[in-house]
PDB file with SEQRES, HELIX, SHEET and CRYST1 records, atoms N, CA, C and O in Angstrom:
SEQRES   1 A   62  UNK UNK UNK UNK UNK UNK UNK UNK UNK UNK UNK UNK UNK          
SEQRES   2 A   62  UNK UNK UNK UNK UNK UNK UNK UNK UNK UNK UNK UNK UNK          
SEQRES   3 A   62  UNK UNK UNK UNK UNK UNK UNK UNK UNK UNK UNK UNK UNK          
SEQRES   4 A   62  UNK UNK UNK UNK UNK UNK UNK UNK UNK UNK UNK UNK UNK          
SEQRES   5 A   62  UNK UNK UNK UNK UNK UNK UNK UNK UNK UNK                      
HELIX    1 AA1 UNK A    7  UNK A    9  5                                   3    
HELIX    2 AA2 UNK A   16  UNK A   18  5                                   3    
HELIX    3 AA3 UNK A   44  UNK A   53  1                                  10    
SHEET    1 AA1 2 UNK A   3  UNK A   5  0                                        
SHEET    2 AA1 2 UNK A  59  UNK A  61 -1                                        
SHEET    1 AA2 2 UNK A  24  UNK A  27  0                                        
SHEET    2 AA2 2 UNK A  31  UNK A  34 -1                                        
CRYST1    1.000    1.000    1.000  90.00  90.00  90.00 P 1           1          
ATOM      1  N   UNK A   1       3.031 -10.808   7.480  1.00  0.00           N  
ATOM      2  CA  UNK A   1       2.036  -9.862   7.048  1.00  0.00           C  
ATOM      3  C   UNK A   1       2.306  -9.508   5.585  1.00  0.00           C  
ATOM      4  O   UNK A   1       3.340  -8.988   5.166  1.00  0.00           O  
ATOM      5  N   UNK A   2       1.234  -9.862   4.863  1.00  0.00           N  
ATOM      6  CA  UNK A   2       1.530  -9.021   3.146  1.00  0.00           C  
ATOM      7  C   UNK A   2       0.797  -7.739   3.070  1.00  0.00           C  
ATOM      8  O   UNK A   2       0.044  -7.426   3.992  1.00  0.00           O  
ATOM      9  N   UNK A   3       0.981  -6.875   1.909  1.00  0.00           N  
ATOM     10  CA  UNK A   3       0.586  -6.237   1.706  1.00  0.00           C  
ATOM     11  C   UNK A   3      -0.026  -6.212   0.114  1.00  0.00           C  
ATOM     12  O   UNK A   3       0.665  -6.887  -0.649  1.00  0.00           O  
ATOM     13  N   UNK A   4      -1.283  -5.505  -0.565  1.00  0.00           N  
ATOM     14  CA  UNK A   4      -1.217  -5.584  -1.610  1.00  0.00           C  
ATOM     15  C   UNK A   4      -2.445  -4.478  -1.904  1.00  0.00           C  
ATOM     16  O   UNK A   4      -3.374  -4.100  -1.191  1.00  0.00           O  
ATOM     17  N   UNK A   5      -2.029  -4.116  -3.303  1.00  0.00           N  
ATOM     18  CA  UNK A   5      -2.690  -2.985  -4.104  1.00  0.00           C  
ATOM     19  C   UNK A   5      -3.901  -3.481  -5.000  1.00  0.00           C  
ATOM     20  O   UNK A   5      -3.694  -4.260  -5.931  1.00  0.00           O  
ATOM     21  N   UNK A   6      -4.988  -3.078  -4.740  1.00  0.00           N  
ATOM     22  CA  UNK A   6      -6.180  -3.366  -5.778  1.00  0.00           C  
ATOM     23  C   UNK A   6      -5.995  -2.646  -7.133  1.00  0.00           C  
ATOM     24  O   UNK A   6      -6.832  -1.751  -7.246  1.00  0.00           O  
ATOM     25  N   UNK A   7      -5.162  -2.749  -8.207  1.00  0.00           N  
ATOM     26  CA  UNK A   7      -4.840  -1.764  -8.983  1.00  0.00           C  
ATOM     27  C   UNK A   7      -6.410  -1.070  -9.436  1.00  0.00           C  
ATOM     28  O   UNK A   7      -6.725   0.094  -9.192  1.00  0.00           O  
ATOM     29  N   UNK A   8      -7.408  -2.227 -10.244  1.00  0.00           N  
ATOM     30  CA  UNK A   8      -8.680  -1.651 -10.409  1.00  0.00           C  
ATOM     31  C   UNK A   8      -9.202  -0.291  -9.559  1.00  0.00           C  
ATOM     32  O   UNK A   8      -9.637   0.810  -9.897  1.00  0.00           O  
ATOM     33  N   UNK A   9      -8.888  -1.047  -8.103  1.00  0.00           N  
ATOM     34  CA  UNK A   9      -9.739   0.383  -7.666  1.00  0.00           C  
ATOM     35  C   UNK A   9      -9.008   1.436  -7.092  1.00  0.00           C  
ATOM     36  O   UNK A   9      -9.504   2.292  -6.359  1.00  0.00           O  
ATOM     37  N   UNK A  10      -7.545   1.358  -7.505  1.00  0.00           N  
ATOM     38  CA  UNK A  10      -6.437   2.161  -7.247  1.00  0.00           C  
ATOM     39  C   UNK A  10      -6.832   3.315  -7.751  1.00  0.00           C  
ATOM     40  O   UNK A  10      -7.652   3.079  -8.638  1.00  0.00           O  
ATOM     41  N   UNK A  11      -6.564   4.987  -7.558  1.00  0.00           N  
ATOM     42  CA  UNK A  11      -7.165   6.151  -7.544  1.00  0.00           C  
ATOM     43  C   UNK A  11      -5.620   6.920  -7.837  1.00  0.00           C  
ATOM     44  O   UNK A  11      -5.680   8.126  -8.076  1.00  0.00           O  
ATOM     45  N   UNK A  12      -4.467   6.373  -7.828  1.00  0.00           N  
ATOM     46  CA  UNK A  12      -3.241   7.049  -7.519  1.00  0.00           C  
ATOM     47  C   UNK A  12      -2.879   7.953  -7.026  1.00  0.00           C  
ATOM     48  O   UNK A  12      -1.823   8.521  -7.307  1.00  0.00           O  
ATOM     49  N   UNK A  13      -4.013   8.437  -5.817  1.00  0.00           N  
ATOM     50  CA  UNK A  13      -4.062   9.660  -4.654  1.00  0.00           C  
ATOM     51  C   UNK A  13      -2.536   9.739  -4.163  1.00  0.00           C  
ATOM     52  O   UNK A  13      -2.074  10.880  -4.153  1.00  0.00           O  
ATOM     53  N   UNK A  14      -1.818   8.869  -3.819  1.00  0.00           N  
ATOM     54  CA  UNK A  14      -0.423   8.744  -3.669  1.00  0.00           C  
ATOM     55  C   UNK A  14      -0.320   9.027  -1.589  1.00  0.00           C  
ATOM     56  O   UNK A  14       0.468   9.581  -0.823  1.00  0.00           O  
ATOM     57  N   UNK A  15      -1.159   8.535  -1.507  1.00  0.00           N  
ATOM     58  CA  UNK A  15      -1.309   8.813   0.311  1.00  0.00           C  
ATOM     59  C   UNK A  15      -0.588   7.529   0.453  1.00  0.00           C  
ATOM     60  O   UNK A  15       0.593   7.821   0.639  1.00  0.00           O  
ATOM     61  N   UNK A  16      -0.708   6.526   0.453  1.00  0.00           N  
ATOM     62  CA  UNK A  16       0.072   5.111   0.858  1.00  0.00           C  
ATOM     63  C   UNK A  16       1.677   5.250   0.834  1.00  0.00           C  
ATOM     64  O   UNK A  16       2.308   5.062   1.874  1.00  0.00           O  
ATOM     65  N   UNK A  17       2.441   5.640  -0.581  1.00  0.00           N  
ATOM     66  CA  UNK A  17       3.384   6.064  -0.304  1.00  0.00           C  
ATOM     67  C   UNK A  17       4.124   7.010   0.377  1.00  0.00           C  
ATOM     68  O   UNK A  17       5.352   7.008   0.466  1.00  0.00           O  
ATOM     69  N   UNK A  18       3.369   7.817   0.855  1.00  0.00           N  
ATOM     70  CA  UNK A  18       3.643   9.118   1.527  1.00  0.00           C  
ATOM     71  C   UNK A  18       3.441   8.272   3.355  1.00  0.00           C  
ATOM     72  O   UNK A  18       4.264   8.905   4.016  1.00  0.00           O  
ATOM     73  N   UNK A  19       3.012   7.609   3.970  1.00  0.00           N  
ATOM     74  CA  UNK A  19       2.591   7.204   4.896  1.00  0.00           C  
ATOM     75  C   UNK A  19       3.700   6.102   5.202  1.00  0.00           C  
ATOM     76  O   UNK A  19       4.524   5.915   6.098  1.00  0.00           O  
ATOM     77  N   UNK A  20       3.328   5.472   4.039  1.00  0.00           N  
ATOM     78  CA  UNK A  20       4.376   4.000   4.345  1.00  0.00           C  
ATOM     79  C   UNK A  20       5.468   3.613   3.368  1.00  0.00           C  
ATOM     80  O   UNK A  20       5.396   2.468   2.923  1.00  0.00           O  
ATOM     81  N   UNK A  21       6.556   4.450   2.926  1.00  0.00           N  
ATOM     82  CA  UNK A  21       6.960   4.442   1.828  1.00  0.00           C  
ATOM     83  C   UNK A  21       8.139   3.356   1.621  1.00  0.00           C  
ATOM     84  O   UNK A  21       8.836   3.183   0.622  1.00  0.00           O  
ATOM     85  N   UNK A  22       8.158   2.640   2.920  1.00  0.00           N  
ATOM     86  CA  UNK A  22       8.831   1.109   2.911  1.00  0.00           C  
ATOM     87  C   UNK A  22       8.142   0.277   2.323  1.00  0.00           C  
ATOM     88  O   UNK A  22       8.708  -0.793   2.100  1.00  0.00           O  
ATOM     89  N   UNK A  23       7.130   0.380   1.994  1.00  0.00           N  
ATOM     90  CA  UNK A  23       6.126  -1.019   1.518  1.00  0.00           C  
ATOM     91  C   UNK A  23       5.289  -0.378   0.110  1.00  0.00           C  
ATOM     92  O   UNK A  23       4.997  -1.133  -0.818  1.00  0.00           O  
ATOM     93  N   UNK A  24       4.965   1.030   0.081  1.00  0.00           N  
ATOM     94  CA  UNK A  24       4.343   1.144  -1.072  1.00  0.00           C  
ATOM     95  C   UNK A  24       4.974   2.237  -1.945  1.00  0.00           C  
ATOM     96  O   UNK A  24       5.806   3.018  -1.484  1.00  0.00           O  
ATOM     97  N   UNK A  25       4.526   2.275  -3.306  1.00  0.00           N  
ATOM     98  CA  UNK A  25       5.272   2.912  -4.589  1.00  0.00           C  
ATOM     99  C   UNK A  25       4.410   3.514  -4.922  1.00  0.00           C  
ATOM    100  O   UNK A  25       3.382   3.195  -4.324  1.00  0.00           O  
ATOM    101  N   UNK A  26       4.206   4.809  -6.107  1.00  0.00           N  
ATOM    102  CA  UNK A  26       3.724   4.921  -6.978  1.00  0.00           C  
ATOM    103  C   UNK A  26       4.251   4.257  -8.715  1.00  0.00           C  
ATOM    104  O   UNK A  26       5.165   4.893  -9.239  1.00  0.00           O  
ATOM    105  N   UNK A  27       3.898   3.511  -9.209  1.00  0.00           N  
ATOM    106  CA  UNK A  27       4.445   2.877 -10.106  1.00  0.00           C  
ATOM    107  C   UNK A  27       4.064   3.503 -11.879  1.00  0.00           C  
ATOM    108  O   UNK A  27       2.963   4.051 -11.934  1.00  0.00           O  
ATOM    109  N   UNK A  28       4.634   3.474 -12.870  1.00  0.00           N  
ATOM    110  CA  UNK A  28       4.466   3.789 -13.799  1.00  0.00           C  
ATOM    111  C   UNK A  28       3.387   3.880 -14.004  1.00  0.00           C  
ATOM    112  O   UNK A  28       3.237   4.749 -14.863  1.00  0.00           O  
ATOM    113  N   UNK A  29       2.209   3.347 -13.616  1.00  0.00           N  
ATOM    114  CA  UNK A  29       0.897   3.973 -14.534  1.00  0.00           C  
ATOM    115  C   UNK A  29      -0.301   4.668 -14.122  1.00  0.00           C  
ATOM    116  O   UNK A  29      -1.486   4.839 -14.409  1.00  0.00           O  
ATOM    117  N   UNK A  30       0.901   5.082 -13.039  1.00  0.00           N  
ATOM    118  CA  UNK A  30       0.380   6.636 -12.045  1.00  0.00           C  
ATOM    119  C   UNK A  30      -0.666   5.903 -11.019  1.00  0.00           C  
ATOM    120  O   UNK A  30      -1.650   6.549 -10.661  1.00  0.00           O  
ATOM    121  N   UNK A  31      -0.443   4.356 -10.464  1.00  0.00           N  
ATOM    122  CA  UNK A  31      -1.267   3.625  -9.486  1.00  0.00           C  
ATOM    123  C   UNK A  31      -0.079   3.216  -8.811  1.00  0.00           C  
ATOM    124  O   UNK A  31       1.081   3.131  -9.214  1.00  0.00           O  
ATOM    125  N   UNK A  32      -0.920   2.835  -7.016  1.00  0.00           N  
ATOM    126  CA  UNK A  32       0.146   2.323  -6.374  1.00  0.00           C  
ATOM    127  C   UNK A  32       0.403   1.343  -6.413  1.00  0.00           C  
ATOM    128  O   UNK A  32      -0.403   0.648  -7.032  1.00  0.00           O  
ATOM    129  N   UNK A  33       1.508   0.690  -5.880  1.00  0.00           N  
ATOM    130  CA  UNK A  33       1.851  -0.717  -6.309  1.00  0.00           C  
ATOM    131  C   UNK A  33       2.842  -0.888  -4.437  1.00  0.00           C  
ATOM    132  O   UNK A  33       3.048  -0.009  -3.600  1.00  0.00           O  
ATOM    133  N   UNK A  34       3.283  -2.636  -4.418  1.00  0.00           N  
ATOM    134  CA  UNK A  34       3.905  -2.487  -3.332  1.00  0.00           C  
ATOM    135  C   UNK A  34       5.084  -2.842  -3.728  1.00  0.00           C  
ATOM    136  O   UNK A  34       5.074  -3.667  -4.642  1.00  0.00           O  
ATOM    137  N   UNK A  35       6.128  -2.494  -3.344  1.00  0.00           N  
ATOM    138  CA  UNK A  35       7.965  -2.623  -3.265  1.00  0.00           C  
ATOM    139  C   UNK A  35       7.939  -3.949  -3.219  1.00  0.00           C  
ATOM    140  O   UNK A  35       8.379  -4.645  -4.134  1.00  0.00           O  
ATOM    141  N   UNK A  36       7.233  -4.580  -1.757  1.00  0.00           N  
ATOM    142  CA  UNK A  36       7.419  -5.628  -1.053  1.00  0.00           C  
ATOM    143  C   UNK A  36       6.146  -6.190  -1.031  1.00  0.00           C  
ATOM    144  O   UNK A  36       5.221  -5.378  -1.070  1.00  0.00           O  
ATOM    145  N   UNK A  37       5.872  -7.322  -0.981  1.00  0.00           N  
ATOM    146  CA  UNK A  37       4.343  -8.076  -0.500  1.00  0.00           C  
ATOM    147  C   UNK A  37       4.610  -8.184   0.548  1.00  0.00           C  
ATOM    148  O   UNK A  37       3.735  -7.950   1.382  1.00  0.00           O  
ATOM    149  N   UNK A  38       5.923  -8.581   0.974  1.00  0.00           N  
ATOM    150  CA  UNK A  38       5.356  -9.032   2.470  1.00  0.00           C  
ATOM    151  C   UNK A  38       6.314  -7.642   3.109  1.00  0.00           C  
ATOM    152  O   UNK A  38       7.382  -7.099   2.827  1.00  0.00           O  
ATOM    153  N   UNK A  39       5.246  -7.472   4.095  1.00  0.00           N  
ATOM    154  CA  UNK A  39       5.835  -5.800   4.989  1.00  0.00           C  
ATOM    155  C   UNK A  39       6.421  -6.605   6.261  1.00  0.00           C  
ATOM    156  O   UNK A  39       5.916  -7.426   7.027  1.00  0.00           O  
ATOM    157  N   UNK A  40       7.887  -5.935   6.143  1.00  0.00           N  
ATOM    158  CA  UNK A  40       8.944  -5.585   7.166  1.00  0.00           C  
ATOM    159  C   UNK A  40       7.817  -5.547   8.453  1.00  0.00           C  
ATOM    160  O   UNK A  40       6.737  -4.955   8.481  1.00  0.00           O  
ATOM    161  N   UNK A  41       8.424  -6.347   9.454  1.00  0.00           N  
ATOM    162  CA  UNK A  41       7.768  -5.969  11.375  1.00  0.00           C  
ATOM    163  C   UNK A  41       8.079  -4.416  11.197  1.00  0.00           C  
ATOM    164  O   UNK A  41       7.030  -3.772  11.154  1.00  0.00           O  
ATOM    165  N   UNK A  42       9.061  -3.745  11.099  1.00  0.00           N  
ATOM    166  CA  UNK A  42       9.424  -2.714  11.468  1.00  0.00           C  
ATOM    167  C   UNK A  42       8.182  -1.568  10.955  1.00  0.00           C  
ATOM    168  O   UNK A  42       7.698  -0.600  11.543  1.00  0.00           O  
ATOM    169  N   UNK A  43       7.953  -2.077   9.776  1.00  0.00           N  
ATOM    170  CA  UNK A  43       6.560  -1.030   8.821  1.00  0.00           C  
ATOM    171  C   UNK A  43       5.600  -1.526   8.984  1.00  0.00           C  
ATOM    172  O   UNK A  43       4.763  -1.079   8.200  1.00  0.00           O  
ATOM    173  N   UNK A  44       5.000  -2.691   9.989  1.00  0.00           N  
ATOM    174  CA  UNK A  44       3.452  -2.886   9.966  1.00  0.00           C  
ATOM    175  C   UNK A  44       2.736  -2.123  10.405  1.00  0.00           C  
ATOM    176  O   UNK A  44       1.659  -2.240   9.819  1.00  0.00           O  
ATOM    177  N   UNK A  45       2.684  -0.932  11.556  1.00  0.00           N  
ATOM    178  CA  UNK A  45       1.709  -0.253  11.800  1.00  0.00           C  
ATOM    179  C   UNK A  45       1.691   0.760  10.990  1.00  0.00           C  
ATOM    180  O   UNK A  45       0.698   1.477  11.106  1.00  0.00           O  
ATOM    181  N   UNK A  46       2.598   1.115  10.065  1.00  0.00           N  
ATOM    182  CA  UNK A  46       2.563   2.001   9.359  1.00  0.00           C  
ATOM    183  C   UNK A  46       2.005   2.231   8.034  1.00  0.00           C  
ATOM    184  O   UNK A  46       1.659   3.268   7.468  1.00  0.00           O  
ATOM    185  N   UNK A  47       2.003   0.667   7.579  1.00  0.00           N  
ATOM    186  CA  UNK A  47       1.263  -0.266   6.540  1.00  0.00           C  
ATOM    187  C   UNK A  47      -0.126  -0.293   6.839  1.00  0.00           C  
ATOM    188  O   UNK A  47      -0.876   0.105   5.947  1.00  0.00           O  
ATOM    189  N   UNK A  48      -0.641  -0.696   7.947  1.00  0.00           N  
ATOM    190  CA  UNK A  48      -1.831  -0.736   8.583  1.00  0.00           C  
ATOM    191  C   UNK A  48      -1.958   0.937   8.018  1.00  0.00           C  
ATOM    192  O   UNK A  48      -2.348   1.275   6.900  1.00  0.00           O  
ATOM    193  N   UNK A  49      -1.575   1.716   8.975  1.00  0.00           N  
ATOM    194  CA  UNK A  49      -2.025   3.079   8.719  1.00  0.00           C  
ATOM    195  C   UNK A  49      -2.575   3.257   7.272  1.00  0.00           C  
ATOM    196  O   UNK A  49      -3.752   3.580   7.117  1.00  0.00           O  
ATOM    197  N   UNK A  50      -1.769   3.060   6.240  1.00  0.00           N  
ATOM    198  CA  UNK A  50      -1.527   3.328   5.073  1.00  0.00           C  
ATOM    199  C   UNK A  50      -3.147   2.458   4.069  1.00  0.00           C  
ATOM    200  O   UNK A  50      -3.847   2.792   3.113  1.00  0.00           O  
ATOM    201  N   UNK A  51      -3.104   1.659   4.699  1.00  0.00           N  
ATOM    202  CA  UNK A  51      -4.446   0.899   4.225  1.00  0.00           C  
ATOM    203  C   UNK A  51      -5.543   1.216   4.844  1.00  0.00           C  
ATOM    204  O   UNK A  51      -6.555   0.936   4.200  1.00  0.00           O  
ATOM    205  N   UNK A  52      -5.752   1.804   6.081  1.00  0.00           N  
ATOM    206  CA  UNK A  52      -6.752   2.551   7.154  1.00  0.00           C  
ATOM    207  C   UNK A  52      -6.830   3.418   5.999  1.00  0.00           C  
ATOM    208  O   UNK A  52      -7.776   3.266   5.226  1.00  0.00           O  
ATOM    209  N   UNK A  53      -5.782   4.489   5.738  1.00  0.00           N  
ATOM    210  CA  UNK A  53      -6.017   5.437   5.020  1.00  0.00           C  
ATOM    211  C   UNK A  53      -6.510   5.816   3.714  1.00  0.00           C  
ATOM    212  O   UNK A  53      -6.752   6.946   3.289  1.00  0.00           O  
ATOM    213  N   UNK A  54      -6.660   4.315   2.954  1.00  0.00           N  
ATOM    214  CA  UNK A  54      -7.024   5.155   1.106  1.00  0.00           C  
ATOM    215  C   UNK A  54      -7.933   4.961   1.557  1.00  0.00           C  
ATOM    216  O   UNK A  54      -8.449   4.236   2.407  1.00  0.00           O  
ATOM    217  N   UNK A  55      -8.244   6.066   0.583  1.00  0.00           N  
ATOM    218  CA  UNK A  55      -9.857   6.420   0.263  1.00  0.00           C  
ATOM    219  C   UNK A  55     -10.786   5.966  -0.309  1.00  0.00           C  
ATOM    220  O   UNK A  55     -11.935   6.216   0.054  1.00  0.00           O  
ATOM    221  N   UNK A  56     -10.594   5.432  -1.018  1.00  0.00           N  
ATOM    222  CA  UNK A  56     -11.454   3.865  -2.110  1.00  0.00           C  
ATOM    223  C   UNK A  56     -10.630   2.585  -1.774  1.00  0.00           C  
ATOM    224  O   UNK A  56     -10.479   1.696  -2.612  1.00  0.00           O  
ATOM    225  N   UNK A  57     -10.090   2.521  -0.495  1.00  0.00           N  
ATOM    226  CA  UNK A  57      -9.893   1.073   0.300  1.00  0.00           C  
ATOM    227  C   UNK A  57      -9.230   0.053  -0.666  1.00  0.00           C  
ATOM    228  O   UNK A  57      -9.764  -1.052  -0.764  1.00  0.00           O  
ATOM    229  N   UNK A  58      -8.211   0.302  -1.325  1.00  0.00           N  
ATOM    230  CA  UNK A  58      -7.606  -0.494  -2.614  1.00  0.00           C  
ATOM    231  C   UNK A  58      -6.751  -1.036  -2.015  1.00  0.00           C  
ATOM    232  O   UNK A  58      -6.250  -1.913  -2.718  1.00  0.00           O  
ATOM    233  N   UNK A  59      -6.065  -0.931  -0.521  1.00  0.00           N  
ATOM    234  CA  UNK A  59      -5.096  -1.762  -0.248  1.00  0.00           C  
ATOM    235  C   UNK A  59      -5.718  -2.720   0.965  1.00  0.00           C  
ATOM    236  O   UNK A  59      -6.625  -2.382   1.726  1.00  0.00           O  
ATOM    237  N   UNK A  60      -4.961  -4.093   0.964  1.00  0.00           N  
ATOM    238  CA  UNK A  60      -5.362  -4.806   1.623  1.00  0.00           C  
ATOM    239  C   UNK A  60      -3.935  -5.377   2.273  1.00  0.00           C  
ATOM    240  O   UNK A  60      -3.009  -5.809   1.586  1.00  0.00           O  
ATOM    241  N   UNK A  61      -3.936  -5.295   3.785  1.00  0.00           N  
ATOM    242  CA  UNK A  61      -3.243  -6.125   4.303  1.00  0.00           C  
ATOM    243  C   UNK A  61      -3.786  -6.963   5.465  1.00  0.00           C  
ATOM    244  O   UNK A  61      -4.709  -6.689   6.232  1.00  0.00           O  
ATOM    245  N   UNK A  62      -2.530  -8.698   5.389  1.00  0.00           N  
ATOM    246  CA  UNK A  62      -3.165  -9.956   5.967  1.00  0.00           C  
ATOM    247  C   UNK A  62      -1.599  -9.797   6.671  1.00  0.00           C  
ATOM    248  O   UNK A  62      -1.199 -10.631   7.483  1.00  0.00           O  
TER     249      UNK A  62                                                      
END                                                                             
């Protein structure tokens, strides 16, 4: 499973890291970014969650 950040339509609400903070960052230019592309078994539903959750749908996981 990867994970990944649409920076364009990234909003830097900072909910992804707060949810799933094994797989996602807030990164220097105040957008999220991911630690990891590919998410740990242990953090996929939490990853899932985390992409359920933004609000302008900037993360995508396969």
């Amino acid at each position: 499973m990867k994970a990944h950040v649409d920076k364009d339509t990234c909003i830097g609400c900072g909910l992804c890291p707060s949810v799933c903070p094994e797989v996602f960052e807030m990164q220097d230019d105040g957008k999220a970014g991911e630690i990891k592309s590919s998410v740990p078994e242990s953090s996929a539903d939490t990853a899932k969650e985390a992409g359920d959750s933004c609000p302008v749908n900037a993360i995508e996981i396969e």
